[in-house]
mmCIF file of C-alpha atoms in Angstrom:
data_model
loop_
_atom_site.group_PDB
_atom_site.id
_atom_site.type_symbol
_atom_site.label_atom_id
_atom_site.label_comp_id
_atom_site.label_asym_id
_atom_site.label_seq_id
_atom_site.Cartn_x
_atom_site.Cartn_y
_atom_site.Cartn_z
ATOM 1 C CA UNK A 73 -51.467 9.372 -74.799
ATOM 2 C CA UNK A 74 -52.020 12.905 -73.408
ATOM 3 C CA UNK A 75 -48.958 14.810 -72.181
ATOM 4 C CA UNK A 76 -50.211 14.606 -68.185
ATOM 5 C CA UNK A 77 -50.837 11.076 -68.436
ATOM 6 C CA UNK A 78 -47.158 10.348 -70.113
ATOM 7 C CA UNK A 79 -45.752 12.457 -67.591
ATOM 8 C CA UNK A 80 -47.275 10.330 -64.684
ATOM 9 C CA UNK A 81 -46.441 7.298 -66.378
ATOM 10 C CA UNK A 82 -42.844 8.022 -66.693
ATOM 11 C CA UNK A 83 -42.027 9.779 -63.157
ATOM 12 C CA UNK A 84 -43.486 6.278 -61.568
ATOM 13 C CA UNK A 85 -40.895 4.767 -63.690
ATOM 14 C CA UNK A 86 -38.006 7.293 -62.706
ATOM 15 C CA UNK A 87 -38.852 9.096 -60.311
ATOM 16 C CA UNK A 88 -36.948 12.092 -59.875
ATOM 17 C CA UNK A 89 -36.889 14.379 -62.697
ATOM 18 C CA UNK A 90 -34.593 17.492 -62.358
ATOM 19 C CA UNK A 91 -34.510 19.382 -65.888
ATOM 20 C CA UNK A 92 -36.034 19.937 -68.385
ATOM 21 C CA UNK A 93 -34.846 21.442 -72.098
ATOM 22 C CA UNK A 94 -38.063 23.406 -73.946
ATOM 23 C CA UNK A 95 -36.349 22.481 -77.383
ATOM 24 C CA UNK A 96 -39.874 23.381 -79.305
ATOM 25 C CA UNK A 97 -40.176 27.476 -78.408
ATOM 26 C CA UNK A 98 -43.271 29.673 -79.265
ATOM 27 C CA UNK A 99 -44.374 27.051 -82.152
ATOM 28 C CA UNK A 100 -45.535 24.405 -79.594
ATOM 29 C CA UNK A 101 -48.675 22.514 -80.157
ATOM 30 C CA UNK A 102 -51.734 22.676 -77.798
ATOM 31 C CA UNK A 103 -51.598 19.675 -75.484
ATOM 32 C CA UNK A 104 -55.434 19.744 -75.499
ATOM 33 C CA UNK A 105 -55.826 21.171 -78.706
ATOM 34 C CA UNK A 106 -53.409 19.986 -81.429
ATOM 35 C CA UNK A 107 -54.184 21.918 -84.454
ATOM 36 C CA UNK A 108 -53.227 24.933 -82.465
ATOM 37 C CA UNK A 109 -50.000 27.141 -81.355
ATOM 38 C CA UNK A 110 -49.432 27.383 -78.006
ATOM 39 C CA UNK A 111 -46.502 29.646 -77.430
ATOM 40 C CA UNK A 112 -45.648 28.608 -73.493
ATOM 41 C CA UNK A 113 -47.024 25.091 -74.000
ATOM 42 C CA UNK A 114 -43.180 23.606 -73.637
ATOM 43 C CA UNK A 115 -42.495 25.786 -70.844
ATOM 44 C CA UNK A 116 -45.811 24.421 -68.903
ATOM 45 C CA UNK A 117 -44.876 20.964 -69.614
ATOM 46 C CA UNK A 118 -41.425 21.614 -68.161
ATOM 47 C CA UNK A 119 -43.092 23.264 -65.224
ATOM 48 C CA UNK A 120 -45.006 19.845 -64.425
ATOM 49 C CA UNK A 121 -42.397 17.533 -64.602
ATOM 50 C CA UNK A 122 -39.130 19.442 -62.769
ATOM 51 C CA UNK A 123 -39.269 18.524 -59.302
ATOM 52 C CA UNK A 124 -38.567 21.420 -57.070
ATOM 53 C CA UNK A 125 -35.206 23.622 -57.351
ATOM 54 C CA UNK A 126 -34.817 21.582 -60.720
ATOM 55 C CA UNK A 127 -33.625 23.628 -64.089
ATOM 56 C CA UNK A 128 -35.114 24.191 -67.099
ATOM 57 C CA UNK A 129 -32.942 25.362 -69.869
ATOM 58 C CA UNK A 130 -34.481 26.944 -72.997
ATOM 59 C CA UNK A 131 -32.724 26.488 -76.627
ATOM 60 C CA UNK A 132 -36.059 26.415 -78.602
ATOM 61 C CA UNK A 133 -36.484 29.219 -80.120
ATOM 62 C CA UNK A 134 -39.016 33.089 -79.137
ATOM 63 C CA UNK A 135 -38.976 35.714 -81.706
ATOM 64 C CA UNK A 136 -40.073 39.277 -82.266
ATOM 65 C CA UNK A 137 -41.143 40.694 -83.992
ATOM 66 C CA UNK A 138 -43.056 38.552 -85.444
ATOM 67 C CA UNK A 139 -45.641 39.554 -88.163
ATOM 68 C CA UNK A 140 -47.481 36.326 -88.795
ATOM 69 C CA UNK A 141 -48.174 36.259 -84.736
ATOM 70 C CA UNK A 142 -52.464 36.229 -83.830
ATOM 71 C CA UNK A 143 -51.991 38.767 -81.210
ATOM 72 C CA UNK A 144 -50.497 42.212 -80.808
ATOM 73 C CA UNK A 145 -48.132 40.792 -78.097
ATOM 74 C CA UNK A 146 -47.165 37.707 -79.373
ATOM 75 C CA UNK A 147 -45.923 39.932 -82.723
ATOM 76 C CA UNK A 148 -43.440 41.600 -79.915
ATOM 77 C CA UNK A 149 -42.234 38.508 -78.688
ATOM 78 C CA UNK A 150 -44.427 38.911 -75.609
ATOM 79 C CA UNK A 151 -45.647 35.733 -74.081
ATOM 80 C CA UNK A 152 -48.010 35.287 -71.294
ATOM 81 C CA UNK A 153 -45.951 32.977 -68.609
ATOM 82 C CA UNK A 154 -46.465 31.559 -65.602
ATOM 83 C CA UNK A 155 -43.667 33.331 -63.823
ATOM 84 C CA UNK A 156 -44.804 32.787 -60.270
ATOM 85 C CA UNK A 157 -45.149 28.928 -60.941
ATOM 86 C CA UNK A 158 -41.126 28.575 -61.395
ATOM 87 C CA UNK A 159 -40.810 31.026 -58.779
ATOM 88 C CA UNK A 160 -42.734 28.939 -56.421
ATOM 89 C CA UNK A 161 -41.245 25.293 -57.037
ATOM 90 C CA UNK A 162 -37.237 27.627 -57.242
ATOM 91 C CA UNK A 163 -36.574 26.598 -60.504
ATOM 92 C CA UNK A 164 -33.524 27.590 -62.318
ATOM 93 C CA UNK A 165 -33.836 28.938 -66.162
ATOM 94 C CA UNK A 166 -31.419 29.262 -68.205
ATOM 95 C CA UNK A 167 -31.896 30.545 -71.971
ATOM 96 C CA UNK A 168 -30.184 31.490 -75.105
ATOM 97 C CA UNK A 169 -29.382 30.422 -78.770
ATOM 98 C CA UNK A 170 -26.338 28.912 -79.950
ATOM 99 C CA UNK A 171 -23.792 31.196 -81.849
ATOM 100 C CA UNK A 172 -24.084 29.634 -85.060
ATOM 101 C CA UNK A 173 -22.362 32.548 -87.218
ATOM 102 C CA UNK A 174 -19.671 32.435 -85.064
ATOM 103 C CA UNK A 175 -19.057 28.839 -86.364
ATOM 104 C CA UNK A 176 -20.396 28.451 -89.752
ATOM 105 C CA UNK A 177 -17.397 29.397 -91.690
ATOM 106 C CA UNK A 178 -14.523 27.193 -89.706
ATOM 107 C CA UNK A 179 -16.977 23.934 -89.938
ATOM 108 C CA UNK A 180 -17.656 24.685 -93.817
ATOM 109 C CA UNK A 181 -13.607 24.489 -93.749
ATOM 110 C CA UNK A 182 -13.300 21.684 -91.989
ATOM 111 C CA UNK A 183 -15.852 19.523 -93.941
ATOM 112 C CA UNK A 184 -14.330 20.968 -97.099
ATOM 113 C CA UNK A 185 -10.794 20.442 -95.996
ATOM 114 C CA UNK A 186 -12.332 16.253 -95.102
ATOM 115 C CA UNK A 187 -11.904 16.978 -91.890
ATOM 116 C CA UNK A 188 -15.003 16.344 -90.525
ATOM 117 C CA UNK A 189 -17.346 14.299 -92.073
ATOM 118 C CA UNK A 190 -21.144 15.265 -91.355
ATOM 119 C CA UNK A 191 -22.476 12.643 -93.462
ATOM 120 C CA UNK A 192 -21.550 9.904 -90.361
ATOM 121 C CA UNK A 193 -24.175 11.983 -88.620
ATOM 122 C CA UNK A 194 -26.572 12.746 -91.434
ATOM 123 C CA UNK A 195 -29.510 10.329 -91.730
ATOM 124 C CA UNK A 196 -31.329 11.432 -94.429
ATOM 125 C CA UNK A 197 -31.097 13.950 -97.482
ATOM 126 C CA UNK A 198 -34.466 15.328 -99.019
ATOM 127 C CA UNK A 199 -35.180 18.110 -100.707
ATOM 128 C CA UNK A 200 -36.374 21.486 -99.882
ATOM 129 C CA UNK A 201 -39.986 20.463 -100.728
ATOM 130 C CA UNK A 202 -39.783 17.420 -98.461
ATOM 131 C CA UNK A 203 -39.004 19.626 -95.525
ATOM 132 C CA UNK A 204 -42.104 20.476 -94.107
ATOM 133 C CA UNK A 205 -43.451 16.998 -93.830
ATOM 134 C CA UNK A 206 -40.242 16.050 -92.415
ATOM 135 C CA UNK A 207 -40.468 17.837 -89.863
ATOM 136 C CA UNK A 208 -42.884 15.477 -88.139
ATOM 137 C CA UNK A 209 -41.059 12.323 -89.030
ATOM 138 C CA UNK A 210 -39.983 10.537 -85.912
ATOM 139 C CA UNK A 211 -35.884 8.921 -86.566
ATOM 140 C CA UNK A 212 -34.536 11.575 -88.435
ATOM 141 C CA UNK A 213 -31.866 12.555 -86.420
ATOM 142 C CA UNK A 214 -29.969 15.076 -88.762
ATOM 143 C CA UNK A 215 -31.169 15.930 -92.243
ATOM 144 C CA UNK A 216 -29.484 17.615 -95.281
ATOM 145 C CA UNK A 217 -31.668 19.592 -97.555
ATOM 146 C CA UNK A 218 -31.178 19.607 -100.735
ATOM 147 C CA UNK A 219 -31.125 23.122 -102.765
ATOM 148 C CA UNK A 220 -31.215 22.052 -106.519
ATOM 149 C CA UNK A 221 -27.000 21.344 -106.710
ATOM 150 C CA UNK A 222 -26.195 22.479 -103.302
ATOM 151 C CA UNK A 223 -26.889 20.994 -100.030
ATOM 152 C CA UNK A 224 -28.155 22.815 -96.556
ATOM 153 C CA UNK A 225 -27.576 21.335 -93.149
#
């Protein structure tokens, strides 16, 4: 079902929708299109479904440089963005990554110390060829990739 169509579907069935997370960044898919990148195409989609003075928080993720970008801009991290849309409808954004290196080395610790236990939250383990195809795979909720002997999160 196309994205517009979902969207109507679902507000008749909840009505009020006040955030939205773009979790996807500049690799989004097309809506129309599919087979091709649409850098803002998560931020649109939020757009269109955050009723007025909603928020929409971004986590997914906008890079530069970035030399395998189509476009001059888009290998800056530039992005064209419909600014005055949010603007108009007073939406709040809020962006940023998570600060994973601060982290990394106390939960290695704790899942080497047992604990914390990942593997309650793990639900599958592949290996680093299966990855790309798993990235599409609906259900997968956390997945460990496996580096010959070693395993990634």
């Amino acid at each position: 079902m196309e994205f517009s169509r979902a969207v109507v579907q679902a507000k008749k069935s909840c009505g009020v929708w006040t955030g939205a997370i773009d979790a996807v960044g500049y690799q989004a898919r097309d809506d129309k299109n599919p087979s091709r990148e649409n850098p803002t195409q998560a931020l649109e989609n939020a757009l269109r479904v955050v009723n007025p003075t909603g928020s929409v928080g971004v986590i997914g993720v906008y890079i530069a440089p970035d030399s395998g970008a189509k476009d001059e801009q888009r290998k800056q991290g530039i992005f064209s963005f419909p600014l005055a849309n949010f603007f108009e409808k007073g939406l709040t954004i809020g962006t940023g990554q998570d600060p994973v290196k601060k982290y990394n080395e106390y939960l290695r610790d704790l899942i080497v110390s047992g604990r914390a236990k990942p593997g309650r939250i793990v639900s599958h383990h592949i290996s680093i060829d299966q990855a790309p195809e798993a990235y599409y795979v609906e259900g997968y909720t956390k997945v460990l990739i496996r580096f010959g002997e070693k395993v990634a999160a």
